[in-house]
């Protein structure tokens, strides 16, 4: 069985650590983490990834989010990696983000015990 690899971009240490632990324990996925958008770009270009979970709230504004998503989408190494947004923001317009590689948005606070199932459903992965 192939182990799925996910990059979790989350600026809050506790949420990042708990989410990583839960996804690794519940689903058996390997979860790489970062709090930095710069480090996230480096990891997307150097690591084999199956998906990205991106905390929208970690970005200063929606424009920063768009820049990161455009960079991922325009890079031949990263354009195929699906992105799922994690957000407390009600105004993130998912339909506008789809063309930039976003598959879905999961509202925060999310239930850690069902997050792996939600991610698997969005990506059509067996869970």
Short mmCIF file of C-alpha atoms in Angstrom, two decimals:
data_model
loop_
_atom_site.label_atom_id
_atom_site.label_comp_id
_atom_site.label_asym_id
_atom_site.label_seq_id
_atom_site.Cartn_x
_atom_site.Cartn_y
_atom_site.Cartn_z
CA UNK A 1 0.00 0.00 0.00
CA UNK A 2 1.27 3.46 -0.92
CA UNK A 3 1.38 5.94 1.93
CA UNK A 4 -0.21 9.27 1.07
CA UNK A 5 1.92 12.35 1.77
CA UNK A 6 0.26 15.61 2.74
CA UNK A 7 1.73 19.03 3.37
CA UNK A 8 -0.07 20.89 6.16
CA UNK A 9 0.44 24.66 6.13
CA UNK A 10 -0.80 25.97 9.49
CA UNK A 11 0.55 28.93 11.46
CA UNK A 12 -0.78 27.90 14.89
CA UNK A 13 1.57 25.40 16.55
CA UNK A 14 -1.05 23.54 18.59
CA UNK A 15 -3.47 23.17 15.67
CA UNK A 16 -0.63 22.10 13.38
CA UNK A 17 0.63 19.44 15.81
CA UNK A 18 -2.83 18.08 16.67
CA UNK A 19 -3.89 17.96 13.02
CA UNK A 20 -0.69 16.19 12.03
CA UNK A 21 -1.08 13.64 14.82
CA UNK A 22 -4.71 13.00 13.98
CA UNK A 23 -4.16 12.55 10.22
CA UNK A 24 -1.19 10.26 10.80
CA UNK A 25 -3.01 8.19 13.44
CA UNK A 26 -6.48 8.03 11.87
CA UNK A 27 -5.52 7.63 8.22
CA UNK A 28 -1.92 6.45 8.31
CA UNK A 29 -0.81 9.33 6.08
CA UNK A 30 2.59 10.96 6.30
CA UNK A 31 2.08 14.63 7.16
CA UNK A 32 4.78 17.20 6.54
CA UNK A 33 4.19 20.52 8.24
CA UNK A 34 5.16 24.16 8.01
CA UNK A 35 3.97 27.52 9.31
CA UNK A 36 5.71 29.47 6.56
CA UNK A 37 4.46 30.09 3.03
CA UNK A 38 8.08 30.31 1.84
CA UNK A 39 8.95 26.94 3.38
CA UNK A 40 5.72 25.52 1.94
CA UNK A 41 6.79 26.48 -1.58
CA UNK A 42 10.19 24.86 -1.05
CA UNK A 43 8.59 21.66 0.26
CA UNK A 44 6.13 21.48 -2.63
CA UNK A 45 9.03 21.68 -5.06
CA UNK A 46 11.30 19.18 -3.28
CA UNK A 47 8.97 16.60 -1.71
CA UNK A 48 6.62 14.10 -3.34
CA UNK A 49 3.18 15.25 -2.19
CA UNK A 50 -0.30 13.89 -2.79
CA UNK A 51 -2.17 16.89 -1.35
CA UNK A 52 -1.83 20.21 0.44
CA UNK A 53 -3.96 21.33 3.38
CA UNK A 54 -3.58 25.09 3.57
CA UNK A 55 -4.69 27.27 6.46
CA UNK A 56 -6.14 30.37 4.80
CA UNK A 57 -5.94 32.29 8.06
CA UNK A 58 -2.13 31.97 7.98
CA UNK A 59 -1.98 34.36 5.06
CA UNK A 60 -2.17 38.11 5.61
CA UNK A 61 -4.80 38.61 2.95
CA UNK A 62 -6.59 36.79 0.16
CA UNK A 63 -4.15 38.32 -2.33
CA UNK A 64 -1.25 36.48 -0.65
CA UNK A 65 -3.24 33.26 -0.90
CA UNK A 66 -3.85 33.85 -4.60
CA UNK A 67 -0.14 34.45 -5.21
CA UNK A 68 0.78 31.16 -3.52
CA UNK A 69 -1.92 29.26 -5.40
CA UNK A 70 -0.89 30.80 -8.73
CA UNK A 71 2.73 29.85 -8.06
CA UNK A 72 1.73 26.26 -7.33
CA UNK A 73 -0.51 26.09 -10.40
CA UNK A 74 2.10 27.56 -12.78
CA UNK A 75 4.93 25.25 -11.69
CA UNK A 76 5.19 21.99 -13.68
CA UNK A 77 6.39 20.21 -10.53
CA UNK A 78 3.43 21.27 -8.37
CA UNK A 79 0.46 22.05 -10.63
CA UNK A 80 -1.07 18.58 -10.16
CA UNK A 81 -1.13 18.68 -6.33
CA UNK A 82 -4.69 19.22 -5.06
CA UNK A 83 -5.17 21.93 -2.44
CA UNK A 84 -7.78 21.92 0.32
CA UNK A 85 -8.25 25.17 2.20
CA UNK A 86 -8.78 25.19 5.96
CA UNK A 87 -10.49 28.41 6.95
CA UNK A 88 -12.53 30.38 9.44
CA UNK A 89 -13.13 33.03 6.79
CA UNK A 90 -16.60 33.08 5.37
CA UNK A 91 -15.64 35.23 2.39
CA UNK A 92 -13.22 32.82 0.72
CA UNK A 93 -14.93 32.21 -2.60
CA UNK A 94 -14.13 28.59 -3.48
CA UNK A 95 -15.41 28.92 -7.04
CA UNK A 96 -12.81 31.61 -7.74
CA UNK A 97 -10.07 29.46 -6.23
CA UNK A 98 -10.87 26.29 -8.22
CA UNK A 99 -8.94 27.52 -11.26
CA UNK A 100 -5.93 27.89 -8.97
CA UNK A 101 -5.98 24.24 -7.91
CA UNK A 102 -8.30 24.40 -4.89
CA UNK A 103 -10.50 21.33 -4.56
CA UNK A 104 -12.50 22.31 -1.49
CA UNK A 105 -12.62 24.34 1.69
CA UNK A 106 -13.08 22.84 5.14
CA UNK A 107 -14.42 25.18 7.80
CA UNK A 108 -12.53 25.74 11.02
CA UNK A 109 -12.98 24.72 13.68
CA UNK A 110 -13.12 21.24 12.21
CA UNK A 111 -13.53 17.95 14.04
CA UNK A 112 -10.10 16.37 14.26
CA UNK A 113 -11.63 12.89 14.42
CA UNK A 114 -13.42 13.31 11.07
CA UNK A 115 -10.89 15.47 9.22
CA UNK A 116 -9.15 12.51 7.56
CA UNK A 117 -12.49 11.23 6.31
CA UNK A 118 -13.40 14.68 4.93
CA UNK A 119 -10.05 14.97 3.13
CA UNK A 120 -10.38 11.44 1.73
CA UNK A 121 -13.86 12.19 0.41
CA UNK A 122 -12.74 15.39 -1.32
CA UNK A 123 -9.81 13.62 -2.96
CA UNK A 124 -11.63 10.33 -3.67
CA UNK A 125 -9.14 8.39 -1.58
CA UNK A 126 -9.99 5.16 0.18
CA UNK A 127 -10.08 5.71 3.92
#
